[in-house]
mmCIF file of N, CA and C in Angstrom:
data_model
loop_
_atom_site.group_PDB
_atom_site.id
_atom_site.type_symbol
_atom_site.label_atom_id
_atom_site.label_comp_id
_atom_site.label_asym_id
_atom_site.label_seq_id
_atom_site.Cartn_x
_atom_site.Cartn_y
_atom_site.Cartn_z
ATOM 1 N N MET A 242 302.067 178.953 115.571
ATOM 2 C CA MET A 242 300.410 178.710 115.902
ATOM 3 C C MET A 242 299.843 179.181 114.296
ATOM 4 N N PHE A 243 299.078 178.167 114.294
ATOM 5 C CA PHE A 243 298.139 178.095 113.018
ATOM 6 C C PHE A 243 297.485 179.159 112.738
ATOM 7 N N SER A 244 297.611 180.094 111.809
ATOM 8 C CA SER A 244 296.792 181.002 111.761
ATOM 9 C C SER A 244 295.880 180.885 109.889
ATOM 10 N N GLY A 245 295.631 179.984 109.844
ATOM 11 C CA GLY A 245 294.800 179.557 108.445
ATOM 12 C C GLY A 245 295.623 179.517 107.494
ATOM 13 N N PHE A 246 295.001 179.123 106.035
ATOM 14 C CA PHE A 246 295.638 179.109 104.704
ATOM 15 C C PHE A 246 295.476 180.444 104.401
ATOM 16 N N THR A 247 296.321 180.844 103.409
ATOM 17 C CA THR A 247 296.037 182.210 102.700
ATOM 18 C C THR A 247 295.653 181.817 101.055
ATOM 19 N N ALA A 248 295.471 182.833 100.677
ATOM 20 C CA ALA A 248 295.518 182.674 99.350
ATOM 21 C C ALA A 248 296.522 182.204 98.566
ATOM 22 N N GLU A 249 297.712 182.623 99.070
ATOM 23 C CA GLU A 249 298.932 182.025 98.622
ATOM 24 C C GLU A 249 299.028 180.632 98.698
ATOM 25 N N THR A 250 298.399 180.241 99.723
ATOM 26 C CA THR A 250 298.145 179.131 99.428
ATOM 27 C C THR A 250 297.898 177.904 98.361
ATOM 28 N N PHE A 251 296.834 178.452 97.856
ATOM 29 C CA PHE A 251 296.125 177.935 97.040
ATOM 30 C C PHE A 251 296.539 178.174 95.625
ATOM 31 N N GLN A 252 297.096 179.708 95.609
ATOM 32 C CA GLN A 252 297.657 180.060 94.165
ATOM 33 C C GLN A 252 298.969 179.247 94.237
ATOM 34 N N PHE A 253 299.610 179.033 95.113
ATOM 35 C CA PHE A 253 300.979 178.135 94.724
ATOM 36 C C PHE A 253 300.690 176.574 94.356
ATOM 37 N N PHE A 254 299.104 176.032 94.944
ATOM 38 C CA PHE A 254 298.796 174.662 94.119
ATOM 39 C C PHE A 254 298.630 174.805 92.796
ATOM 40 N N ALA A 255 297.863 175.856 92.357
ATOM 41 C CA ALA A 255 297.583 176.148 90.798
ATOM 42 C C ALA A 255 298.799 176.593 90.090
ATOM 43 N N ALA A 256 299.769 176.783 90.678
ATOM 44 C CA ALA A 256 300.827 177.382 90.165
ATOM 45 C C ALA A 256 301.985 176.369 89.731
ATOM 46 N N ILE A 257 301.854 175.270 90.784
ATOM 47 C CA ILE A 257 302.896 173.954 90.682
ATOM 48 C C ILE A 257 302.062 173.136 89.436
ATOM 49 N N ARG A 258 300.443 173.190 89.656
ATOM 50 C CA ARG A 258 299.680 172.076 88.899
ATOM 51 C C ARG A 258 299.919 172.624 87.049
ATOM 52 N N PHE A 259 300.494 173.897 86.944
ATOM 53 C CA PHE A 259 300.761 174.145 85.377
ATOM 54 C C PHE A 259 302.146 174.318 85.241
ATOM 55 N N ASN A 260 303.138 174.326 86.517
ATOM 56 C CA ASN A 260 304.675 174.462 86.119
ATOM 57 C C ASN A 260 305.238 173.643 86.790
ATOM 58 N N ASN A 261 304.936 172.271 86.597
ATOM 59 C CA ASN A 261 305.342 171.243 87.328
ATOM 60 C C ASN A 261 306.859 170.530 87.077
ATOM 61 N N ASN A 262 307.607 171.486 87.439
ATOM 62 C CA ASN A 262 309.124 171.394 86.773
ATOM 63 C C ASN A 262 310.108 171.485 88.055
ATOM 64 N N VAL A 263 311.168 171.047 87.966
ATOM 65 C CA VAL A 263 312.506 171.520 88.783
ATOM 66 C C VAL A 263 312.694 172.958 89.015
ATOM 67 N N SER A 264 312.750 173.415 87.764
ATOM 68 C CA SER A 264 313.301 174.945 87.723
ATOM 69 C C SER A 264 312.191 175.676 88.564
ATOM 70 N N PHE A 265 310.931 175.569 88.061
ATOM 71 C CA PHE A 265 309.699 176.524 88.695
ATOM 72 C C PHE A 265 309.978 176.075 90.176
ATOM 73 N N PHE A 266 310.022 175.108 90.588
ATOM 74 C CA PHE A 266 309.920 174.368 92.138
ATOM 75 C C PHE A 266 310.878 175.081 92.846
ATOM 76 N N HIS A 267 312.201 174.747 92.594
ATOM 77 C CA HIS A 267 313.520 175.741 93.118
ATOM 78 C C HIS A 267 313.383 177.514 93.032
ATOM 79 N N SER A 268 312.717 177.701 91.828
ATOM 80 C CA SER A 268 312.869 179.298 91.901
ATOM 81 C C SER A 268 311.776 179.850 92.834
ATOM 82 N N ASN A 269 310.612 178.894 93.290
ATOM 83 C CA ASN A 269 309.647 179.719 94.070
ATOM 84 C C ASN A 269 309.565 178.434 95.462
ATOM 85 N N HIS A 270 310.758 177.974 95.740
ATOM 86 C CA HIS A 270 310.905 177.609 97.003
ATOM 87 C C HIS A 270 310.482 178.131 98.038
ATOM 88 N N ASP A 271 310.712 179.414 98.459
ATOM 89 C CA ASP A 271 310.254 180.110 99.904
ATOM 90 C C ASP A 271 308.954 180.359 99.449
ATOM 91 N N TRP A 272 308.306 180.535 98.484
ATOM 92 C CA TRP A 272 306.725 180.725 98.504
ATOM 93 C C TRP A 272 306.251 179.668 98.855
ATOM 94 N N TYR A 273 306.798 178.083 98.596
ATOM 95 C CA TYR A 273 306.174 177.059 98.969
ATOM 96 C C TYR A 273 306.412 176.829 100.673
ATOM 97 N N GLU A 274 307.564 177.212 100.970
ATOM 98 C CA GLU A 274 307.808 177.215 102.515
ATOM 99 C C GLU A 274 306.954 178.067 103.249
ATOM 100 N N ARG A 275 306.579 178.951 102.885
ATOM 101 C CA ARG A 275 305.842 180.060 103.618
ATOM 102 C C ARG A 275 304.572 179.971 103.446
ATOM 103 N N ALA A 276 304.230 179.434 102.271
ATOM 104 C CA ALA A 276 302.486 179.513 102.209
ATOM 105 C C ALA A 276 301.925 178.043 101.975
ATOM 106 N N VAL A 277 302.658 176.837 102.317
ATOM 107 C CA VAL A 277 302.258 175.678 102.104
ATOM 108 C C VAL A 277 302.915 174.910 103.661
ATOM 109 N N ARG A 278 304.064 174.533 103.263
ATOM 110 C CA ARG A 278 304.981 173.673 104.162
ATOM 111 C C ARG A 278 304.907 174.196 105.761
ATOM 112 N N GLU A 279 304.957 175.638 105.819
ATOM 113 C CA GLU A 279 305.033 176.028 107.205
ATOM 114 C C GLU A 279 303.816 176.258 107.780
ATOM 115 N N PRO A 280 302.620 176.648 107.197
ATOM 116 C CA PRO A 280 301.324 176.589 107.910
ATOM 117 C C PRO A 280 300.787 174.983 107.872
ATOM 118 N N LEU A 281 301.366 174.067 107.189
ATOM 119 C CA LEU A 281 300.999 172.703 107.266
ATOM 120 C C LEU A 281 301.777 172.209 108.946
ATOM 121 N N LYS A 282 302.819 172.476 109.130
ATOM 122 C CA LYS A 282 303.444 172.151 110.270
ATOM 123 C C LYS A 282 302.933 172.885 111.419
ATOM 124 N N ASP A 283 302.524 173.945 111.224
ATOM 125 C CA ASP A 283 301.592 174.779 112.241
ATOM 126 C C ASP A 283 300.303 174.189 112.684
ATOM 127 N N LEU A 284 299.692 173.849 111.449
ATOM 128 C CA LEU A 284 298.231 173.000 112.069
ATOM 129 C C LEU A 284 298.547 171.785 112.437
ATOM 130 N N ALA A 285 299.703 170.972 112.012
ATOM 131 C CA ALA A 285 300.036 169.383 112.626
ATOM 132 C C ALA A 285 300.191 170.025 114.127
ATOM 133 N N ALA A 286 301.052 170.943 114.524
ATOM 134 C CA ALA A 286 301.567 170.929 115.918
ATOM 135 C C ALA A 286 299.871 171.657 116.663
ATOM 136 N N GLU A 287 299.262 172.064 116.359
ATOM 137 C CA GLU A 287 297.676 172.493 116.677
ATOM 138 C C GLU A 287 296.995 171.375 117.318
ATOM 139 N N LEU A 288 297.170 170.375 116.215
ATOM 140 C CA LEU A 288 296.129 169.511 116.307
ATOM 141 C C LEU A 288 296.801 168.405 116.993
ATOM 142 N N GLY A 289 297.997 168.347 117.471
ATOM 143 C CA GLY A 289 299.020 167.427 118.281
ATOM 144 C C GLY A 289 297.768 166.576 119.405
ATOM 145 N N GLU A 290 297.576 167.580 120.206
ATOM 146 C CA GLU A 290 296.789 167.170 121.543
ATOM 147 C C GLU A 290 295.196 166.628 120.913
ATOM 148 N N THR A 291 294.438 167.351 120.185
ATOM 149 C CA THR A 291 293.768 166.482 120.314
ATOM 150 C C THR A 291 293.328 165.054 119.168
ATOM 151 N N VAL A 292 294.593 165.013 118.376
ATOM 152 C CA VAL A 292 294.838 163.827 118.098
ATOM 153 C C VAL A 292 294.892 162.766 119.054
ATOM 154 N N LEU A 293 295.821 163.156 120.022
ATOM 155 C CA LEU A 293 296.305 162.070 120.884
ATOM 156 C C LEU A 293 295.121 161.888 122.091
ATOM 157 N N SER A 294 294.070 162.529 121.813
ATOM 158 C CA SER A 294 292.804 162.547 122.511
ATOM 159 C C SER A 294 292.043 161.158 121.842
ATOM 160 N N ILE A 295 292.229 161.336 120.560
ATOM 161 C CA ILE A 295 291.551 160.173 119.582
ATOM 162 C C ILE A 295 292.089 159.028 119.791
ATOM 163 N N GLY A 296 293.428 158.977 119.718
ATOM 164 C CA GLY A 296 294.237 157.768 119.870
ATOM 165 C C GLY A 296 295.689 158.141 120.475
ATOM 166 N N GLU A 297 295.947 157.591 121.826
ATOM 167 C CA GLU A 297 297.227 157.934 122.038
ATOM 168 C C GLU A 297 298.261 157.670 121.575
ATOM 169 N N ASN A 298 298.531 156.554 120.438
ATOM 170 C CA ASN A 298 299.507 155.865 120.091
ATOM 171 C C ASN A 298 299.820 156.640 118.727
ATOM 172 N N LEU A 299 299.110 157.546 118.150
ATOM 173 C CA LEU A 299 299.067 158.017 116.944
ATOM 174 C C LEU A 299 300.437 159.035 116.655
ATOM 175 N N GLU A 300 300.824 159.280 115.830
ATOM 176 C CA GLU A 300 302.287 159.885 115.622
ATOM 177 C C GLU A 300 301.878 161.546 115.428
ATOM 178 N N THR A 301 302.092 162.383 116.259
ATOM 179 C CA THR A 301 301.736 163.924 115.849
ATOM 180 C C THR A 301 302.992 164.749 115.583
ATOM 181 N N ARG A 302 303.963 164.027 115.732
ATOM 182 C CA ARG A 302 305.214 165.427 115.321
ATOM 183 C C ARG A 302 305.181 165.691 114.047
ATOM 184 N N PRO A 303 304.971 167.296 113.877
ATOM 185 C CA PRO A 303 304.847 167.655 112.631
ATOM 186 C C PRO A 303 305.869 167.281 111.563
ATOM 187 N N GLU A 304 306.897 167.019 111.833
ATOM 188 C CA GLU A 304 308.072 166.695 110.680
ATOM 189 C C GLU A 304 307.816 165.362 110.402
ATOM 190 N N LYS A 305 306.772 164.403 111.084
ATOM 191 C CA LYS A 305 306.558 163.104 110.622
ATOM 192 C C LYS A 305 305.118 163.012 109.930
ATOM 193 N N VAL A 306 304.178 163.924 110.183
ATOM 194 C CA VAL A 306 303.059 163.817 109.723
ATOM 195 C C VAL A 306 302.630 164.896 108.467
ATOM 196 N N VAL A 307 303.615 165.382 107.943
ATOM 197 C CA VAL A 307 303.454 166.474 106.981
ATOM 198 C C VAL A 307 303.517 165.761 105.625
ATOM 199 N N SER A 308 302.880 165.715 104.831
ATOM 200 C CA SER A 308 303.459 164.864 103.699
ATOM 201 C C SER A 308 304.485 165.424 102.770
ATOM 202 N N ARG A 309 305.181 164.703 101.846
ATOM 203 C CA ARG A 309 306.181 165.555 100.966
ATOM 204 C C ARG A 309 305.585 166.103 99.500
ATOM 205 N N ILE A 310 305.950 167.189 99.130
ATOM 206 C CA ILE A 310 305.313 167.382 98.147
ATOM 207 C C ILE A 310 305.883 166.871 96.617
ATOM 208 N N ASN A 311 307.077 166.160 96.621
ATOM 209 C CA ASN A 311 307.784 165.358 95.904
ATOM 210 C C ASN A 311 307.127 163.867 95.713
ATOM 211 N N ARG A 312 306.530 163.948 94.434
ATOM 212 C CA ARG A 312 306.131 162.321 93.986
ATOM 213 C C ARG A 312 306.924 161.393 93.902
ATOM 214 N N ASP A 313 306.861 160.013 94.159
ATOM 215 C CA ASP A 313 307.656 158.994 93.530
ATOM 216 C C ASP A 313 307.154 158.681 92.309
ATOM 217 N N ILE A 314 307.938 159.224 91.678
ATOM 218 C CA ILE A 314 307.562 158.933 89.678
ATOM 219 C C ILE A 314 308.239 157.396 89.624
ATOM 220 N N ARG A 315 308.732 156.930 90.244
ATOM 221 C CA ARG A 315 309.400 155.378 89.815
ATOM 222 C C ARG A 315 308.198 154.346 89.003
ATOM 223 N N PHE A 316 307.272 154.503 89.980
ATOM 224 C CA PHE A 316 306.159 153.512 89.641
ATOM 225 C C PHE A 316 304.765 154.100 89.021
ATOM 226 N N SER A 317 304.946 155.387 89.013
ATOM 227 C CA SER A 317 303.925 155.941 88.861
ATOM 228 C C SER A 317 303.250 156.254 86.998
ATOM 229 N N LYS A 318 302.284 156.528 86.567
ATOM 230 C CA LYS A 318 301.881 157.130 85.404
ATOM 231 C C LYS A 318 302.046 158.213 85.116
ATOM 232 N N ASP A 319 302.004 159.111 86.343
ATOM 233 C CA ASP A 319 302.245 160.479 86.348
ATOM 234 C C ASP A 319 303.604 160.659 86.658
ATOM 235 N N LYS A 320 304.446 161.270 85.627
ATOM 236 C CA LYS A 320 305.761 161.752 85.837
ATOM 237 C C LYS A 320 306.222 163.101 86.156
ATOM 238 N N SER A 321 305.061 163.901 86.846
ATOM 239 C CA SER A 321 305.567 164.808 87.094
ATOM 240 C C SER A 321 306.155 164.839 88.398
ATOM 241 N N PRO A 322 306.870 165.596 88.774
ATOM 242 C CA PRO A 322 308.249 165.610 89.800
ATOM 243 C C PRO A 322 307.351 166.094 91.092
ATOM 244 N N TYR A 323 306.080 166.840 91.314
ATOM 245 C CA TYR A 323 305.716 167.350 92.581
ATOM 246 C C TYR A 323 304.070 167.491 92.564
ATOM 247 N N ARG A 324 303.635 167.136 93.849
ATOM 248 C CA ARG A 324 302.162 166.739 93.730
ATOM 249 C C ARG A 324 301.346 168.580 93.839
ATOM 250 N N ASP A 325 300.212 168.488 93.341
ATOM 251 C CA ASP A 325 299.654 169.783 93.686
ATOM 252 C C ASP A 325 298.693 169.708 94.927
ATOM 253 N N HIS A 326 299.324 168.801 95.706
ATOM 254 C CA HIS A 326 298.205 168.769 96.937
ATOM 255 C C HIS A 326 299.346 168.489 97.787
ATOM 256 N N MET A 327 298.867 168.579 99.317
ATOM 257 C CA MET A 327 299.508 168.089 100.304
ATOM 258 C C MET A 327 298.871 167.373 101.337
ATOM 259 N N TRP A 328 299.244 166.761 102.476
ATOM 260 C CA TRP A 328 298.168 166.230 103.942
ATOM 261 C C TRP A 328 299.554 166.311 104.979
ATOM 262 N N LEU A 329 298.187 166.138 105.981
ATOM 263 C CA LEU A 329 298.593 165.472 107.261
ATOM 264 C C LEU A 329 298.422 164.111 107.618
ATOM 265 N N SER A 330 299.100 163.636 107.551
ATOM 266 C CA SER A 330 298.383 162.088 108.306
ATOM 267 C C SER A 330 298.674 161.632 109.522
ATOM 268 N N PHE A 331 297.757 161.408 110.439
ATOM 269 C CA PHE A 331 298.045 160.900 111.489
ATOM 270 C C PHE A 331 297.857 159.277 111.940
ATOM 271 N N ARG A 332 298.761 158.793 112.030
ATOM 272 C CA ARG A 332 298.901 157.200 112.310
ATOM 273 C C ARG A 332 299.924 156.727 112.960
ATOM 274 N N ARG A 333 299.810 155.349 113.416
ATOM 275 C CA ARG A 333 300.483 154.843 114.529
ATOM 276 C C ARG A 333 302.227 154.798 113.695
ATOM 277 N N PRO A 334 303.057 155.449 114.297
ATOM 278 C CA PRO A 334 304.342 155.357 114.146
ATOM 279 C C PRO A 334 305.139 153.956 113.603
ATOM 280 N N GLY A 335 305.711 153.743 112.409
ATOM 281 C CA GLY A 335 306.281 152.685 112.065
ATOM 282 C C GLY A 335 305.283 151.831 111.294
ATOM 283 N N THR A 336 303.918 152.375 110.703
ATOM 284 C CA THR A 336 303.219 151.507 110.064
ATOM 285 C C THR A 336 303.294 151.994 108.854
ATOM 286 N N PRO A 337 303.167 151.111 107.581
ATOM 287 C CA PRO A 337 303.100 151.552 106.269
ATOM 288 C C PRO A 337 301.952 152.658 106.009
ATOM 289 N N GLN A 338 302.245 153.544 105.653
ATOM 290 C CA GLN A 338 301.352 154.447 104.765
ATOM 291 C C GLN A 338 300.444 153.531 104.095
ATOM 292 N N GLY A 339 298.904 154.220 104.562
ATOM 293 C CA GLY A 339 297.716 153.354 103.774
ATOM 294 C C GLY A 339 297.679 151.881 104.041
ATOM 295 N N SER A 340 298.347 151.445 105.222
ATOM 296 C CA SER A 340 297.863 150.035 105.618
ATOM 297 C C SER A 340 297.060 149.950 106.958
ATOM 298 N N GLU A 341 296.605 151.009 107.702
ATOM 299 C CA GLU A 341 296.035 151.014 108.477
ATOM 300 C C GLU A 341 295.112 152.519 108.744
ATOM 301 N N LEU A 342 293.967 152.613 109.418
ATOM 302 C CA LEU A 342 293.476 153.751 109.654
ATOM 303 C C LEU A 342 293.954 154.978 110.123
ATOM 304 N N CYS A 343 293.924 155.963 109.519
ATOM 305 C CA CYS A 343 294.297 157.133 109.948
ATOM 306 C C CYS A 343 293.632 158.265 109.744
ATOM 307 N N ILE A 344 294.094 159.413 110.356
ATOM 308 C CA ILE A 344 293.216 160.841 110.468
ATOM 309 C C ILE A 344 293.894 161.532 109.417
ATOM 310 N N TYR A 345 293.368 162.528 108.924
ATOM 311 C CA TYR A 345 293.941 163.059 107.635
ATOM 312 C C TYR A 345 293.327 164.386 107.544
ATOM 313 N N VAL A 346 294.195 165.428 107.101
ATOM 314 C CA VAL A 346 293.852 166.771 106.484
ATOM 315 C C VAL A 346 294.383 166.943 105.308
ATOM 316 N N ALA A 347 293.856 167.178 104.166
ATOM 317 C CA ALA A 347 294.218 167.343 102.727
ATOM 318 C C ALA A 347 293.714 168.802 102.158
ATOM 319 N N VAL A 348 294.865 169.289 101.613
ATOM 320 C CA VAL A 348 294.708 170.469 101.185
ATOM 321 C C VAL A 348 295.209 170.637 99.695
ATOM 322 N N ASP A 349 294.434 171.057 98.748
ATOM 323 C CA ASP A 349 294.788 171.440 97.648
ATOM 324 C C ASP A 349 294.231 172.678 96.890
ATOM 325 N N VAL A 350 294.358 172.589 95.683
ATOM 326 C CA VAL A 350 293.879 174.216 95.239
ATOM 327 C C VAL A 350 292.417 174.436 95.127
ATOM 328 N N ASN A 351 291.511 173.643 95.662
ATOM 329 C CA ASN A 351 289.860 173.574 95.895
ATOM 330 C C ASN A 351 289.635 173.880 97.327
ATOM 331 N N GLY A 352 290.598 173.533 98.170
ATOM 332 C CA GLY A 352 290.560 173.819 99.955
ATOM 333 C C GLY A 352 290.945 172.773 100.320
ATOM 334 N N CYS A 353 290.391 172.566 101.602
ATOM 335 C CA CYS A 353 290.726 171.629 102.697
ATOM 336 C C CYS A 353 289.626 170.607 102.679
ATOM 337 N N GLU A 354 290.029 169.080 103.451
ATOM 338 C CA GLU A 354 289.120 168.165 103.335
ATOM 339 C C GLU A 354 289.767 167.605 104.891
ATOM 340 N N VAL A 355 288.708 167.313 105.704
ATOM 341 C CA VAL A 355 289.239 166.169 106.624
ATOM 342 C C VAL A 355 288.525 164.880 107.050
ATOM 343 N N GLY A 356 289.260 163.961 107.671
ATOM 344 C CA GLY A 356 288.517 162.681 107.310
ATOM 345 C C GLY A 356 289.355 161.562 108.055
ATOM 346 N N PHE A 357 289.103 160.400 108.066
ATOM 347 C CA PHE A 357 289.950 159.227 108.552
ATOM 348 C C PHE A 357 289.418 158.254 107.359
ATOM 349 N N GLY A 358 290.696 157.562 107.011
ATOM 350 C CA GLY A 358 290.140 156.406 106.111
ATOM 351 C C GLY A 358 291.585 155.448 105.741
ATOM 352 N N ILE A 359 291.462 154.581 104.948
ATOM 353 C CA ILE A 359 292.487 153.777 104.874
ATOM 354 C C ILE A 359 292.687 153.548 103.356
ATOM 355 N N HIS A 360 293.827 154.021 102.847
ATOM 356 C CA HIS A 360 294.314 153.846 101.624
ATOM 357 C C HIS A 360 294.277 152.739 100.665
ATOM 358 N N ASP A 361 294.823 151.717 101.287
ATOM 359 C CA ASP A 361 294.776 150.157 100.655
ATOM 360 C C ASP A 361 293.658 149.424 101.283
ATOM 361 N N GLN A 362 293.412 148.608 100.447
ATOM 362 C CA GLN A 362 292.478 147.473 100.770
ATOM 363 C C GLN A 362 292.705 146.433 101.951
ATOM 364 N N VAL A 363 292.190 146.816 103.144
ATOM 365 C CA VAL A 363 292.724 145.613 104.256
ATOM 366 C C VAL A 363 291.563 145.124 104.468
ATOM 367 N N ARG A 364 290.960 144.100 104.172
ATOM 368 C CA ARG A 364 290.066 143.364 104.265
ATOM 369 C C ARG A 364 289.509 143.114 105.963
ATOM 370 N N PRO A 365 290.776 143.007 106.658
ATOM 371 C CA PRO A 365 290.293 142.385 108.037
ATOM 372 C C PRO A 365 290.441 143.669 108.854
ATOM 373 N N LEU A 366 290.940 144.469 108.946
ATOM 374 C CA LEU A 366 290.811 145.927 109.428
ATOM 375 C C LEU A 366 289.241 146.365 108.833
ATOM 376 N N MET A 367 289.055 146.509 107.875
ATOM 377 C CA MET A 367 287.895 147.023 107.248
ATOM 378 C C MET A 367 286.564 146.258 107.716
ATOM 379 N N ASN A 368 286.901 144.902 108.149
ATOM 380 C CA ASN A 368 285.678 144.308 108.636
ATOM 381 C C ASN A 368 285.597 144.533 110.134
ATOM 382 N N ALA A 369 286.592 144.620 110.766
ATOM 383 C CA ALA A 369 286.680 144.971 112.251
ATOM 384 C C ALA A 369 286.231 146.471 112.268
ATOM 385 N N ILE A 370 286.479 147.629 111.594
ATOM 386 C CA ILE A 370 285.762 148.757 111.828
ATOM 387 C C ILE A 370 284.173 148.763 111.685
ATOM 388 N N ARG A 371 283.812 147.941 110.287
ATOM 389 C CA ARG A 371 282.465 147.850 109.960
ATOM 390 C C ARG A 371 281.557 147.156 111.354
ATOM 391 N N ARG A 372 282.339 146.154 112.073
ATOM 392 C CA ARG A 372 281.731 145.555 113.066
ATOM 393 C C ARG A 372 281.687 146.632 114.452
ATOM 394 N N GLU A 373 282.688 147.471 114.411
ATOM 395 C CA GLU A 373 282.692 148.232 116.046
ATOM 396 C C GLU A 373 281.573 149.244 115.142
ATOM 397 N N ILE A 374 281.336 149.860 114.350
ATOM 398 C CA ILE A 374 280.413 150.732 113.774
ATOM 399 C C ILE A 374 278.930 149.979 114.222
ATOM 400 N N ARG A 375 278.952 148.833 113.707
ATOM 401 C CA ARG A 375 277.445 148.330 114.074
ATOM 402 C C ARG A 375 277.079 148.115 115.422
ATOM 403 N N VAL A 376 277.941 147.647 116.480
ATOM 404 C CA VAL A 376 278.087 147.182 117.583
ATOM 405 C C VAL A 376 278.017 148.446 118.242
ATOM 406 N N ASN A 377 279.090 149.563 118.041
ATOM 407 C CA ASN A 377 278.822 150.647 119.100
ATOM 408 C C ASN A 377 278.851 151.950 118.039
ATOM 409 N N PRO A 378 277.922 152.090 117.172
ATOM 410 C CA PRO A 378 277.936 153.350 116.659
ATOM 411 C C PRO A 378 278.557 154.776 117.344
ATOM 412 N N GLU A 379 277.740 154.992 118.259
ATOM 413 C CA GLU A 379 278.138 156.208 119.095
ATOM 414 C C GLU A 379 279.547 156.346 119.664
ATOM 415 N N GLY A 380 279.878 155.245 120.042
ATOM 416 C CA GLY A 380 281.344 155.303 120.521
ATOM 417 C C GLY A 380 282.269 155.274 119.549
ATOM 418 N N PHE A 381 282.160 154.782 118.587
ATOM 419 C CA PHE A 381 283.145 154.928 117.172
ATOM 420 C C PHE A 381 283.169 156.121 116.623
#
C-alpha cells in the first residue's frame, strides 16, 4: 500500500546527484530500495485500476512500469551511472518507450509530477491527438 514519499526519498535523489558513483550506490542500496523503489512500486500497484479505466490495454504491472535508476551511458553525453530521478510509465506493452502516448508519474529532488505525453516526435500520433482534442475536447 502506497503511503507517500518521505523526506528520505528526496534526500536520496539529492545524495545520488552529488555522489553519482558505483561505490556510493552500492553502499546505499538499502536506502534506495526502501525510500525510492518500494514506494514507486506501491504507487504503481495502487494506480493500476485507475490507469486501466483510462486505457484497458496499458501496462500496469509495477515491475514493468517503474523506471530503472541505471542510466544507459553508451550514447549519452552524461556519463554518470545513475539517474537522480525516476518515474512510472504506463503505456501499451511491447511498444518502444517514447514512441506513443503514455501516462507518467515522475519523482525527483524537487517533488512529483504527473501527466501524459510522448517523448519522441511522432507526427502522425501528435496530429491524431490534436485532431481529437479539437473534435472532442471534453471526451479527450
